[in-house]
Tab-separated table of C-alpha atoms in Angstrom:
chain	number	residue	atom	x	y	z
A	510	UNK	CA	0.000	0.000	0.000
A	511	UNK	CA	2.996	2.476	0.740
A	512	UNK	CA	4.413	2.070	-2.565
A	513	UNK	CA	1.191	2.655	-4.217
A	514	UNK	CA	0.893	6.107	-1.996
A	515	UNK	CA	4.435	6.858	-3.079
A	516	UNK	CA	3.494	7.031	-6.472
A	517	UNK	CA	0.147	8.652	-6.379
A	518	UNK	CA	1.824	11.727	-4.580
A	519	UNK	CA	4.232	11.717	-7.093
A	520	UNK	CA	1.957	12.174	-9.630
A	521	UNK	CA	0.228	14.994	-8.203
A	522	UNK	CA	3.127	16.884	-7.549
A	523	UNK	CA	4.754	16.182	-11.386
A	524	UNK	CA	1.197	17.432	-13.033
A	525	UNK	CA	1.827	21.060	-11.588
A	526	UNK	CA	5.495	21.338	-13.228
A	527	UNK	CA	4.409	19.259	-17.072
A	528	UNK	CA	4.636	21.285	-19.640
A	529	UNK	CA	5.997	21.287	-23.151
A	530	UNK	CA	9.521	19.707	-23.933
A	531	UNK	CA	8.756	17.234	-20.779
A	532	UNK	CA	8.790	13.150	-20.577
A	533	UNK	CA	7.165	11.610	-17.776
A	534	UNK	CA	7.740	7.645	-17.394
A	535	UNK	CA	6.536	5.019	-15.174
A	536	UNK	CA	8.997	2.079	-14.649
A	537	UNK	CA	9.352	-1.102	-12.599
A	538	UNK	CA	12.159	-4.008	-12.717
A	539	UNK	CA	14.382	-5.547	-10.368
A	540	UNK	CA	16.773	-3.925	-8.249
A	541	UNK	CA	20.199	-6.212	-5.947
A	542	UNK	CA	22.236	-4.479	-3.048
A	543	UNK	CA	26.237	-4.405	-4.370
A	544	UNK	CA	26.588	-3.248	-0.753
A	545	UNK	CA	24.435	-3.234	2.507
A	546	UNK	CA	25.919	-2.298	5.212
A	547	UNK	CA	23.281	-3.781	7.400
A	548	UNK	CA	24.755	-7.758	6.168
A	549	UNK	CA	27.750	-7.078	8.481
A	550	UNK	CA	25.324	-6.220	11.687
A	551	UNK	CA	25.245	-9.185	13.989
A	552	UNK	CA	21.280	-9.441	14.136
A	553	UNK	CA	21.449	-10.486	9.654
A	554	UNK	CA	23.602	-13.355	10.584
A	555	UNK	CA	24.010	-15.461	7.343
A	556	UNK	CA	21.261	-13.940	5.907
A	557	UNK	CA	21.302	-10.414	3.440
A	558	UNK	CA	20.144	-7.814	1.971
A	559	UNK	CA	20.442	-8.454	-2.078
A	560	UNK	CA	17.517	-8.721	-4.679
A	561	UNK	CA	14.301	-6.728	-4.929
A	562	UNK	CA	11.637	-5.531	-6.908
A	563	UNK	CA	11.584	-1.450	-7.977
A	564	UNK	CA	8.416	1.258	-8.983
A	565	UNK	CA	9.990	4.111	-10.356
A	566	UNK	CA	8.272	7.326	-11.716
A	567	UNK	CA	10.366	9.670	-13.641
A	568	UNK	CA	10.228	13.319	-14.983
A	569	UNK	CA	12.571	14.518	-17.828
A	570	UNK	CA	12.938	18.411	-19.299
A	571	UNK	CA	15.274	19.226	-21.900
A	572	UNK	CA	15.063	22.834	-20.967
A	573	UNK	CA	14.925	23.432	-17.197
A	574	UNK	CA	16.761	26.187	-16.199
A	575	UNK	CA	18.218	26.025	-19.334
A	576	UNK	CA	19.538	22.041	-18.781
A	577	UNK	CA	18.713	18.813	-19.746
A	578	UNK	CA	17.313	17.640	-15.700
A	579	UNK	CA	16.039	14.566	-15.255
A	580	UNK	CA	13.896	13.549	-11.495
A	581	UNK	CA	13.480	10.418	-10.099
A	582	UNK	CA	11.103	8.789	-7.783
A	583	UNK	CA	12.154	5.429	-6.635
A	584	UNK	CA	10.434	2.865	-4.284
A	585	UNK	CA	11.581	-0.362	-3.342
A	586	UNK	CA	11.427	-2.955	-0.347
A	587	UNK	CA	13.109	-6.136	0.796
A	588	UNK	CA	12.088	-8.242	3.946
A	589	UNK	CA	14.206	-10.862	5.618
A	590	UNK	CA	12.469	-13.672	7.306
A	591	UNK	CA	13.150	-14.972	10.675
A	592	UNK	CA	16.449	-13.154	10.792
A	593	UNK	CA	16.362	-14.154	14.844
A	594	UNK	CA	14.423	-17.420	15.766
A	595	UNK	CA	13.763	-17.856	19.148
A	596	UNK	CA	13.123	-21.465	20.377
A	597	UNK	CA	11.215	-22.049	23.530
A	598	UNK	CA	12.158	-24.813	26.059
A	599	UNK	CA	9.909	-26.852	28.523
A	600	UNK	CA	11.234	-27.087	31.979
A	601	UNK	CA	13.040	-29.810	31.561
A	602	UNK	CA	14.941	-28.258	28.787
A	603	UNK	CA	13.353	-29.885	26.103
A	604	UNK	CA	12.482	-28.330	22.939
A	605	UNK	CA	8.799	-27.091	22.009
A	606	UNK	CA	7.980	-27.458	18.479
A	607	UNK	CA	6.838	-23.798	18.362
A	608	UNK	CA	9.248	-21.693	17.164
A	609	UNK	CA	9.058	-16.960	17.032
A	610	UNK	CA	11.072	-15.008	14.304
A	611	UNK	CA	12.273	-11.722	14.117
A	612	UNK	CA	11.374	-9.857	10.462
A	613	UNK	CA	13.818	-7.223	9.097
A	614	UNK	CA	12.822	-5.337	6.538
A	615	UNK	CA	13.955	-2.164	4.038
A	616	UNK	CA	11.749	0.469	2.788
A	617	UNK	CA	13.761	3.288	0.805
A	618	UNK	CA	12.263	5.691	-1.175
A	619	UNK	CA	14.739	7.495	-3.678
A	620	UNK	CA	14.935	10.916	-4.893
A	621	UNK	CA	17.907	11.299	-7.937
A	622	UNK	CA	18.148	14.469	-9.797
A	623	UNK	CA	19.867	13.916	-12.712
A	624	UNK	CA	21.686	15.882	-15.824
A	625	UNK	CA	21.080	14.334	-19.229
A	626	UNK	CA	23.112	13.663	-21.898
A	627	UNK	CA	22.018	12.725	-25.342
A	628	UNK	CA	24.641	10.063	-26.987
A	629	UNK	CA	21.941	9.259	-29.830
A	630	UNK	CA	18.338	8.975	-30.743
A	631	UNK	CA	17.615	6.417	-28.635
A	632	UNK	CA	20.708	6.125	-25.456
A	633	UNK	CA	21.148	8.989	-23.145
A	634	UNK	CA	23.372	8.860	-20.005
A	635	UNK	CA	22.788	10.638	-16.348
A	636	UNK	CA	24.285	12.010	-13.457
A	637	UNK	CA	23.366	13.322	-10.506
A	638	UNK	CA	23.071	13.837	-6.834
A	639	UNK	CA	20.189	11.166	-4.884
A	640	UNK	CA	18.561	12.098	-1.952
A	641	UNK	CA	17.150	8.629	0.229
A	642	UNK	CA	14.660	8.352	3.121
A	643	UNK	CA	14.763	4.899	4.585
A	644	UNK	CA	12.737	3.138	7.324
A	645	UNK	CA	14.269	-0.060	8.966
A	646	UNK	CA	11.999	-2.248	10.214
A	647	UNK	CA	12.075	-4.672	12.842
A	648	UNK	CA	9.206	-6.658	13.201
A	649	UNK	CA	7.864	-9.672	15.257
A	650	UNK	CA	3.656	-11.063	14.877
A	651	UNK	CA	2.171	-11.232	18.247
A	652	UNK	CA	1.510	-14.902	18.819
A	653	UNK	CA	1.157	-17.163	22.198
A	654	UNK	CA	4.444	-17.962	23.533
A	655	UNK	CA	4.281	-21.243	26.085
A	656	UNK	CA	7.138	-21.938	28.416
A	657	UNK	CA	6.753	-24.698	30.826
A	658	UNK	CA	3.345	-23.976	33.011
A	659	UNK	CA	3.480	-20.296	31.945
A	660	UNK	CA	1.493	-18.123	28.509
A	661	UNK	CA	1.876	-14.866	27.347
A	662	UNK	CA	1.426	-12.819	24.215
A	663	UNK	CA	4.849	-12.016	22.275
A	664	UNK	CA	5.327	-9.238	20.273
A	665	UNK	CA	8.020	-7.049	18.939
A	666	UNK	CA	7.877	-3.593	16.407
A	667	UNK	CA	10.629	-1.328	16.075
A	668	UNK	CA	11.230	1.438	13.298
A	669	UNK	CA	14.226	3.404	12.711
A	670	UNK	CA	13.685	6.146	10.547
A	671	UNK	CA	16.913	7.893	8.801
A	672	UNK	CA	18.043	9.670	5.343
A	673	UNK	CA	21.200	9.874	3.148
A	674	UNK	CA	22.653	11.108	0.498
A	675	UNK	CA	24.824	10.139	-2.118
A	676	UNK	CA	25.070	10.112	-6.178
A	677	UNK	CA	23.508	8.120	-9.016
A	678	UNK	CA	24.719	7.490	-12.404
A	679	UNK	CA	22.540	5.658	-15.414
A	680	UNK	CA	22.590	4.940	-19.626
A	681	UNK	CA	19.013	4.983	-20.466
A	682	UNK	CA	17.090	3.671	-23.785
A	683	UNK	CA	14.313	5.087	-25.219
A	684	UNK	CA	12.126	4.090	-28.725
A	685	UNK	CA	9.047	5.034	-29.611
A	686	UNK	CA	6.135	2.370	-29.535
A	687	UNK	CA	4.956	3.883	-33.410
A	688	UNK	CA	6.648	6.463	-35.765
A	689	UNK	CA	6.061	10.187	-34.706
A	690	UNK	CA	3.898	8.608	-31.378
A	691	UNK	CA	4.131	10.859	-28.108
A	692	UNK	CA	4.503	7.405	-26.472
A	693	UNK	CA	7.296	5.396	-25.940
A	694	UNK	CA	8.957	2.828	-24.351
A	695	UNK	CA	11.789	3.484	-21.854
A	696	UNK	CA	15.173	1.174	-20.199
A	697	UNK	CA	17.351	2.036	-17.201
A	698	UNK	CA	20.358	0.740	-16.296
A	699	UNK	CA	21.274	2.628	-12.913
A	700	UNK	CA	23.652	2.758	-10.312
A	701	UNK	CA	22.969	4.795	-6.800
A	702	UNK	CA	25.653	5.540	-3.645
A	703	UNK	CA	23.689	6.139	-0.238
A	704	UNK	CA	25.477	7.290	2.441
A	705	UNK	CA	22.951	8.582	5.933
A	706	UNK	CA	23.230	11.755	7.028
A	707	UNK	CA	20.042	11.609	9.866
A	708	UNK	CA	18.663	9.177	12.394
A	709	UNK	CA	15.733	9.181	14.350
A	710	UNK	CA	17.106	8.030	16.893
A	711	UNK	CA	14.930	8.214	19.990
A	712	UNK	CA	15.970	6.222	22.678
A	713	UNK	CA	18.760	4.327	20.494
A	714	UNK	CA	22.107	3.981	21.312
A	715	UNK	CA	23.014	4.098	17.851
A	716	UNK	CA	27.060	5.071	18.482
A	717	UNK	CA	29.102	3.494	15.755
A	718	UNK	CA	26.256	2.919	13.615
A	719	UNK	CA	25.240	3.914	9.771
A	720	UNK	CA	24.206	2.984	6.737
A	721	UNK	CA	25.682	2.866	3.525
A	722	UNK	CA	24.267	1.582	0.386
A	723	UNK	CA	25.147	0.617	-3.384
A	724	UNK	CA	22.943	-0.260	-5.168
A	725	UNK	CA	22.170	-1.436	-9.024
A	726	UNK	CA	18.969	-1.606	-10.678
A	727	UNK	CA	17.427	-2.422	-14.148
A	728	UNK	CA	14.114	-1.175	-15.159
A	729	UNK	CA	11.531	-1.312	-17.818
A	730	UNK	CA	8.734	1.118	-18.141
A	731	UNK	CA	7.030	3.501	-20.248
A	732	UNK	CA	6.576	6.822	-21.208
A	733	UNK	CA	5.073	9.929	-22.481
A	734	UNK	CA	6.614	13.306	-24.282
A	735	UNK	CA	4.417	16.386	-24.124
């Protein structure tokens, strides 16, 4: 449901700024962590951070402020199952078949402002600064937890909310579905650096601790050119 949010605000805020000599695109493929730094935090264990899917909505003018600018909007997610698994005991120290995971999950939503350069008709390449808000989720479903003669309901949320920022870099494709049609259809190979800046930290001992973040991403999409 966030994602689908994301994008509708998105949309309401590009239809105020469209105008002539714009593209607007809408985009989804798959995305894979290069780098995570949450993998090397001791609550991952042999688990990571590496594939997921990607919605992205773009916005291109060839002439703002006199440049070629291209803006990004950029939503993706990835969960990780049972990343701690607690196993109850009886009293005798036997094992109950029950067993309680731990959830920890990614939502980043991406903001790249780009300059465009036109190699050709059809490939153009970009770079830019990217501006990320992230939520890191920790999550655990309430369920009945039994040890030896004593119940009790178990459950766990956390969110830590930060942003970074960083750079992005991309070749992009684009071909018209007909001959002389506004529509077309769009590729992006692209390539983002996070770095955080800002934690909401609350209570959080969070000394030591950031995030950092490469990540690569292929998507497939189309578009429109007013």
């Amino acid at each position: 449901m966030t994602k689908f949010i994301f994008i509708i605000v998105c949309f309401l805020f590009l239809s105020g700024i469209i105008h002539s000599q714009s593209k607007v695109s809408l985009s989804a493929g798959y995305g894979n962590y290069l780098s995570n730094s949450e993998n090397s935090t001791r609550i991952m264990g042999d688990k990571k951070f590496r594939s997921h899917f990607v919605s992205e909505l773009s916005y291109q003018n060839e002439n703002l402020l006199g440049l070629n600018l291209m803006i990004d909007f950029n939503y993706h997610e990835v969960t990780k199952k049972n990343v701690v698994e607690f196993l109850p005991t009886g009293e005798d120290g036997s094992e109950i078949v029950d067993s309680y995971g731990i959830d920890l999950s990614l939502v980043s939503f991406n903001f790249d402002l780009s300059y465009v350069r036109t190699m050709s008709d059809n490939f153009s390449i970009g770079l830019g600064p990217s501006f990320c808000i992230i939520n890191r989720i920790v999550d655990m479903d309430e369920g009945i937890v039994t040890i030896g003669n004593i119940s009790g309901l178990l459950s766990f949320y956390d969110k830590l909310a930060s942003s970074g920022l960083g750079a992005n870099g991309f070749i992009m494709f684009n071909m018209p579905i007909m001959v002389d049609s506004k529509f077309f259809i769009t590729s992006k190979l692209k390539f983002r650096y996070i770095h955080s800046i800002w934690f909401d930290k609350g209570i959080r001992n969070l000394d030591n601790y950031k995030q950092e973040f490469i990540t690569a991403q292929i998507t497939l999409g189309i578009g429109y050119k007013f």
